[in-house]
Short mmCIF file of C-alpha atoms in Angstrom, two decimals:
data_model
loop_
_atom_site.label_atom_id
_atom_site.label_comp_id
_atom_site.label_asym_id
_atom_site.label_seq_id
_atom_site.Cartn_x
_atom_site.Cartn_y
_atom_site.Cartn_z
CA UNK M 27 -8.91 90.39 -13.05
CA UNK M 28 -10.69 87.26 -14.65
CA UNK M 29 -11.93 84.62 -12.85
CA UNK M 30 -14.61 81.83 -13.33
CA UNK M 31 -16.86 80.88 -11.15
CA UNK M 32 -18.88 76.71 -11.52
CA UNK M 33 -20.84 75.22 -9.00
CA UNK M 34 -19.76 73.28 -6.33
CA UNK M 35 -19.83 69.63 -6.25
CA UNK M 36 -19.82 66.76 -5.78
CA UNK M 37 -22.59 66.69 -8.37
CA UNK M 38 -24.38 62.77 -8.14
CA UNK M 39 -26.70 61.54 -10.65
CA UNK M 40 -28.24 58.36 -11.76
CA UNK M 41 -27.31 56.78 -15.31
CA UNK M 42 -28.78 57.98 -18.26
CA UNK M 43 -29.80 61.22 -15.84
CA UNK M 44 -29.62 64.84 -17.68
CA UNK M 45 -26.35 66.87 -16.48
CA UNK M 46 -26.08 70.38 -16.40
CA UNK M 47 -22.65 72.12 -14.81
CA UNK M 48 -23.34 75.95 -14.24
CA UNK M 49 -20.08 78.35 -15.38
CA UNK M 50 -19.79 82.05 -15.59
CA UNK M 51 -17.10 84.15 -15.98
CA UNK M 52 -15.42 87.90 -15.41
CA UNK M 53 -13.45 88.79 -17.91
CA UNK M 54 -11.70 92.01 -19.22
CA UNK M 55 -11.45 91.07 -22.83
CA UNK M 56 -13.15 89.46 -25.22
CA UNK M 57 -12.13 85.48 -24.12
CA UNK M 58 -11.98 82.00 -25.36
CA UNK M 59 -14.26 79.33 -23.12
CA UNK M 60 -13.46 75.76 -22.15
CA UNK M 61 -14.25 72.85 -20.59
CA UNK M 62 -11.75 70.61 -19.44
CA UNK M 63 -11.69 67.11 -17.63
CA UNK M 64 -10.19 65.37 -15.53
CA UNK M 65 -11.25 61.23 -15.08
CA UNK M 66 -9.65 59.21 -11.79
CA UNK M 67 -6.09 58.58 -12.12
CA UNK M 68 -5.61 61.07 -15.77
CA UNK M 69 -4.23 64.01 -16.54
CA UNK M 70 -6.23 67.14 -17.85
CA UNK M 71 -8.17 66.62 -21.16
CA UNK M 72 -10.11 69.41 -23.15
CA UNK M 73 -13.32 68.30 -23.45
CA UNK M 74 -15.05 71.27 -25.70
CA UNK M 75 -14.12 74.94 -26.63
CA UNK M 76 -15.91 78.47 -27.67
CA UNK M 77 -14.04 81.18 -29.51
CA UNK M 78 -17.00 83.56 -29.49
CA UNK M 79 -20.58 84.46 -28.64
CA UNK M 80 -23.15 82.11 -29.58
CA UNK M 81 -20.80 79.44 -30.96
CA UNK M 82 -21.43 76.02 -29.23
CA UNK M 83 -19.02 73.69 -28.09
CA UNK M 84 -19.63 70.01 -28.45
CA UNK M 85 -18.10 66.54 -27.54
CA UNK M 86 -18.92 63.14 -26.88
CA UNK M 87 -22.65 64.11 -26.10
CA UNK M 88 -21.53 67.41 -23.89
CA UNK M 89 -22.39 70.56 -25.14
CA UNK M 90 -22.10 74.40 -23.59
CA UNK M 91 -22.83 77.65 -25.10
CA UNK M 92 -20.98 80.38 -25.29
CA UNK M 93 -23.60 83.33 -23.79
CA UNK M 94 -22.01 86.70 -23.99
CA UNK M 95 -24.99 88.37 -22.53
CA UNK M 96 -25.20 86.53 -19.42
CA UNK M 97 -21.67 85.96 -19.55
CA UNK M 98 -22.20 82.15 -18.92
CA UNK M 99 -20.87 78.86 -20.59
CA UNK M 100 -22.98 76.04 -18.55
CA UNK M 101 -21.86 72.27 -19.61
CA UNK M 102 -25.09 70.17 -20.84
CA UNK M 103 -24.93 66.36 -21.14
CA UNK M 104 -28.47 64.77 -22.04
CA UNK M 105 -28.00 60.94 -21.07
CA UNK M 106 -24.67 60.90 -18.76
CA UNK M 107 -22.74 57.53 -18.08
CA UNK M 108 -20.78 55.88 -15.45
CA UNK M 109 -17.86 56.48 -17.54
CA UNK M 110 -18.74 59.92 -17.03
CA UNK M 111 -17.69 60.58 -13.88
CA UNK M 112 -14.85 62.80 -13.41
CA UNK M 113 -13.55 66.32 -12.28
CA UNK M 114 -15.18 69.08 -14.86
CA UNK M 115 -13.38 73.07 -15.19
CA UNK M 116 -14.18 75.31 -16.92
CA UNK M 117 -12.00 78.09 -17.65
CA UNK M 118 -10.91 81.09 -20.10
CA UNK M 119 -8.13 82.77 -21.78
CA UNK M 120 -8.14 86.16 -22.41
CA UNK M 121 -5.57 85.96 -25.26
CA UNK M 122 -6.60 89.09 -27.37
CA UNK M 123 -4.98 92.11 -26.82
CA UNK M 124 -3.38 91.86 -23.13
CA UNK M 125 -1.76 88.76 -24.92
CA UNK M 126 -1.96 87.15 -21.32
CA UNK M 127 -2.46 83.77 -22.96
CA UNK M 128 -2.86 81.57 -19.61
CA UNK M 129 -5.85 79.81 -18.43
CA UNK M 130 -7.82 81.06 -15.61
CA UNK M 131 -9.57 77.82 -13.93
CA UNK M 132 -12.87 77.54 -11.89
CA UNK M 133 -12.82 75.35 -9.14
CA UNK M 134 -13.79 72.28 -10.68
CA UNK M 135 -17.40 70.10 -10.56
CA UNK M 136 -17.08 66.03 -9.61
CA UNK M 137 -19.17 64.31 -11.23
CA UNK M 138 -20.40 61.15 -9.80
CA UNK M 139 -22.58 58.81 -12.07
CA UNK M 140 -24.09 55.81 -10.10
CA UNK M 141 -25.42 52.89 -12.08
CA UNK S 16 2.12 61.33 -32.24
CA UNK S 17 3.51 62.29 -28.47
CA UNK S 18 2.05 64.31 -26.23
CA UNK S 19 3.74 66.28 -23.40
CA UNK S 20 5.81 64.80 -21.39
CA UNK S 21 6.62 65.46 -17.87
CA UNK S 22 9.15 64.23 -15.54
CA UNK S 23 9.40 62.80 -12.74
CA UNK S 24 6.08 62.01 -12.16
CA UNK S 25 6.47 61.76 -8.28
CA UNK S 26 8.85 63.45 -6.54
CA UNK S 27 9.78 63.65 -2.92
CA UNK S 28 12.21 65.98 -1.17
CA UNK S 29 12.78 67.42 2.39
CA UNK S 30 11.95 71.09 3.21
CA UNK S 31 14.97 73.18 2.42
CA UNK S 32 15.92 71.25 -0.61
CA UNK S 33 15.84 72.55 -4.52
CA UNK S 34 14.23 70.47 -6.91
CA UNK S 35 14.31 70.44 -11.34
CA UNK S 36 11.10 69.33 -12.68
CA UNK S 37 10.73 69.11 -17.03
CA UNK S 38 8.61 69.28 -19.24
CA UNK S 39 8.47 68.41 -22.76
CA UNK S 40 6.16 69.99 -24.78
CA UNK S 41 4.74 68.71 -28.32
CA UNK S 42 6.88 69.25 -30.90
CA UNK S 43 6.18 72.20 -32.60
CA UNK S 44 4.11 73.99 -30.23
CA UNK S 45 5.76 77.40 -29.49
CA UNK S 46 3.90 78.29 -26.57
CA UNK S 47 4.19 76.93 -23.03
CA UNK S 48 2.60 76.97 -19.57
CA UNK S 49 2.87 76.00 -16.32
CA UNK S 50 0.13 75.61 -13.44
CA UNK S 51 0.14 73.97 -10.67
CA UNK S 52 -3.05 71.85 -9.04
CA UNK S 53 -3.23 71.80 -5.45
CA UNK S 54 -6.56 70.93 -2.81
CA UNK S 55 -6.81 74.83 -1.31
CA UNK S 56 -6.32 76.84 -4.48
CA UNK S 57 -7.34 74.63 -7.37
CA UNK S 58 -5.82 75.19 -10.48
CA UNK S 59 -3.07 78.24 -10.96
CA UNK S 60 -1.16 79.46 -13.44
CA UNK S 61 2.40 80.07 -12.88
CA UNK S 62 4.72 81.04 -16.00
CA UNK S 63 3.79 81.05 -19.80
CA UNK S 64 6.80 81.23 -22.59
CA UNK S 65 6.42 82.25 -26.00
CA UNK S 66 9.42 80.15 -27.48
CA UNK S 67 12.32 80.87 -24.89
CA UNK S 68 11.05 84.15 -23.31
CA UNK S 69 8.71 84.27 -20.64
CA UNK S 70 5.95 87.42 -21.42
CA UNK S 71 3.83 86.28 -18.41
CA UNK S 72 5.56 85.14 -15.01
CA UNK S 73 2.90 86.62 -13.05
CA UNK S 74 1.88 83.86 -11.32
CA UNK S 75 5.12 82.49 -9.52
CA UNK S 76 4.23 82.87 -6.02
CA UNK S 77 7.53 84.00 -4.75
CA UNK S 78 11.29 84.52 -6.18
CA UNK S 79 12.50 80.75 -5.12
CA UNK S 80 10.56 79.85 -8.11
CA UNK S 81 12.01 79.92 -11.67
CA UNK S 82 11.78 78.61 -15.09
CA UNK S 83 13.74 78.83 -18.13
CA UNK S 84 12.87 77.22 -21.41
CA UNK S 85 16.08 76.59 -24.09
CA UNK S 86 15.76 75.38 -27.83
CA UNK S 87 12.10 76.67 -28.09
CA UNK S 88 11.47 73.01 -26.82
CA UNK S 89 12.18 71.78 -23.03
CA UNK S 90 11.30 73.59 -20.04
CA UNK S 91 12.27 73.33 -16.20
CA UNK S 92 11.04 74.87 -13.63
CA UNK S 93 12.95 75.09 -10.33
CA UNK S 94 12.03 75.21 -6.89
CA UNK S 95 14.67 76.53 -4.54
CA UNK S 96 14.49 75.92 -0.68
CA UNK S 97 11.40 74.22 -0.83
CA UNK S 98 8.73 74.47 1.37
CA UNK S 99 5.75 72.43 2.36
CA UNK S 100 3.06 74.88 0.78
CA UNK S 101 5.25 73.72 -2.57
CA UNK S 102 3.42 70.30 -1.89
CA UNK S 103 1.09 70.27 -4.85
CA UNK S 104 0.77 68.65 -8.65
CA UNK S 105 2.35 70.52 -11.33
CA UNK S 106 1.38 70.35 -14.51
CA UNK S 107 2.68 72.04 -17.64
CA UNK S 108 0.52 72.42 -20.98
CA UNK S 109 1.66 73.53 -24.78
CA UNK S 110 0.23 74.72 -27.80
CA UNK S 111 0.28 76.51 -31.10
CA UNK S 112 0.72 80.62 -31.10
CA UNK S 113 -2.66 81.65 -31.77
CA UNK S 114 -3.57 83.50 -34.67
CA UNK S 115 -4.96 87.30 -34.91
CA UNK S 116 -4.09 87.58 -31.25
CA UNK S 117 -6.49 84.17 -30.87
CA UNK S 118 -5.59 81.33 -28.25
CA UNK S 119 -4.06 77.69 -29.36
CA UNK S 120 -5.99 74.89 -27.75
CA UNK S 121 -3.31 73.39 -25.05
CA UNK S 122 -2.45 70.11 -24.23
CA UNK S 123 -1.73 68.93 -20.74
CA UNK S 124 0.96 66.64 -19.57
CA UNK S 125 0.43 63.75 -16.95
CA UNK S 126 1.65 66.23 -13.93
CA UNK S 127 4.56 65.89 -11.61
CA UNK S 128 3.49 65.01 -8.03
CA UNK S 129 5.49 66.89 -5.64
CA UNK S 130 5.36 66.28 -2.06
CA UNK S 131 7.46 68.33 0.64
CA UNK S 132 8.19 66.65 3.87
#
């Protein structure tokens, strides 16, 4: 089945430090790759998407790409803030033709940005 | 415009008991989902609903959990004879049908907090 594997956490970095959150994936079709997140107190928010190979995803600084060859979709933040810090998934849907439309999660990342 | 909506947002019940939690979902999105968020297994994915029928219940962990959606619009999924494993956050997303077999970006509600005692 598909599953998504991210690297444990809690990630802690200094202000203004570079971020990268590791993601790959298993995957039977041809899926859809997120990142989602999740800041103290808040429900989930999607934070950047990628419908296909090579396409990157980008928000408020973050960015991942979409590698079909390494099957990998690694979050990238150059400068990260306190405001930053939060719970990170990333996850797929492999909506094509088993029409199973649901999200499969990875564990989640913290994040902890000290000033 | 308003998100999804979920309610209650806390909920507290003794083992044994049956509890309703809702969800409503934008207006306008046809498709549905429910997960639920708990410390030892993350995030899971329990029913999906393409307007009122449910293609994809393969993650309800047992038969004392149901759902049923009405209207194309509100959902509720029930818990019967809970148990304290039930203790978790459950959350419950919409969005638009894909097109060309694609995937609609969902939207997350707040989350019901259930806790089992």
């Amino acid at each position: 089945g598909d599953s998504v594997t991210q690297m444990e956490g809690p990630v802690t970095l200094s202000e203004e430090a570079f971020l990268t959150i590791n993601c790959t994936y298993t995957a039977t079709g041809y899926p859809s790759l997120f990142w989602y997140v999740q800041y103290p107190g808040e429900g989930l928010q999607l934070l950047l998407k990628a419908t296909k190979a090579d396409d990157k995803g980008s928000n408020k600084g973050f960015e991942a790409t979409y590698r079909k060859e390494t099957t990998s979709f690694h979050l990238e933040k150059g400068s990260v803030q306190v405001s930053d810090s939060a719970v990170y998934f990333c996850a797929l849907s492999d909506g094509g033709d088993t029409g199973r439309r649901a999200l499969t999660f990875g564990s989640g990342t913290r994040l902890q940005v000290q000033p | 415009g308003a998100g999804v909506s979920q309610s209650p947002s806390n909920k507290v019940t003794e083992k044994g008991k049956d509890v309703e939690l809702r969800c409503d979902p934008i207006s306008g999105h046809t498709a549905l989902y429910w997960y639920r968020q708990s410390l030892g297994q993350g995030l899971e994915f329990l029913i999906y609903f393409q307007g009122n029928s449910a293609p994809d219940k393969s993650g309800l962990p047992s038969d004392r959990f149901s759902a049923e959606r009405t209207g194309g619009s509100v959902s509720t999924l029930t818990i019967q004879r809970t148990q304290q494993e039930d203790s978790a956050v459950y959350l419950c997303a919409s969005s638009l049908a894909g097109t060309s077999g694609g995937v609609g970006e969902q939207y997350f509600g707040p989350g019901t907090r259930l806790t089992v005692t």
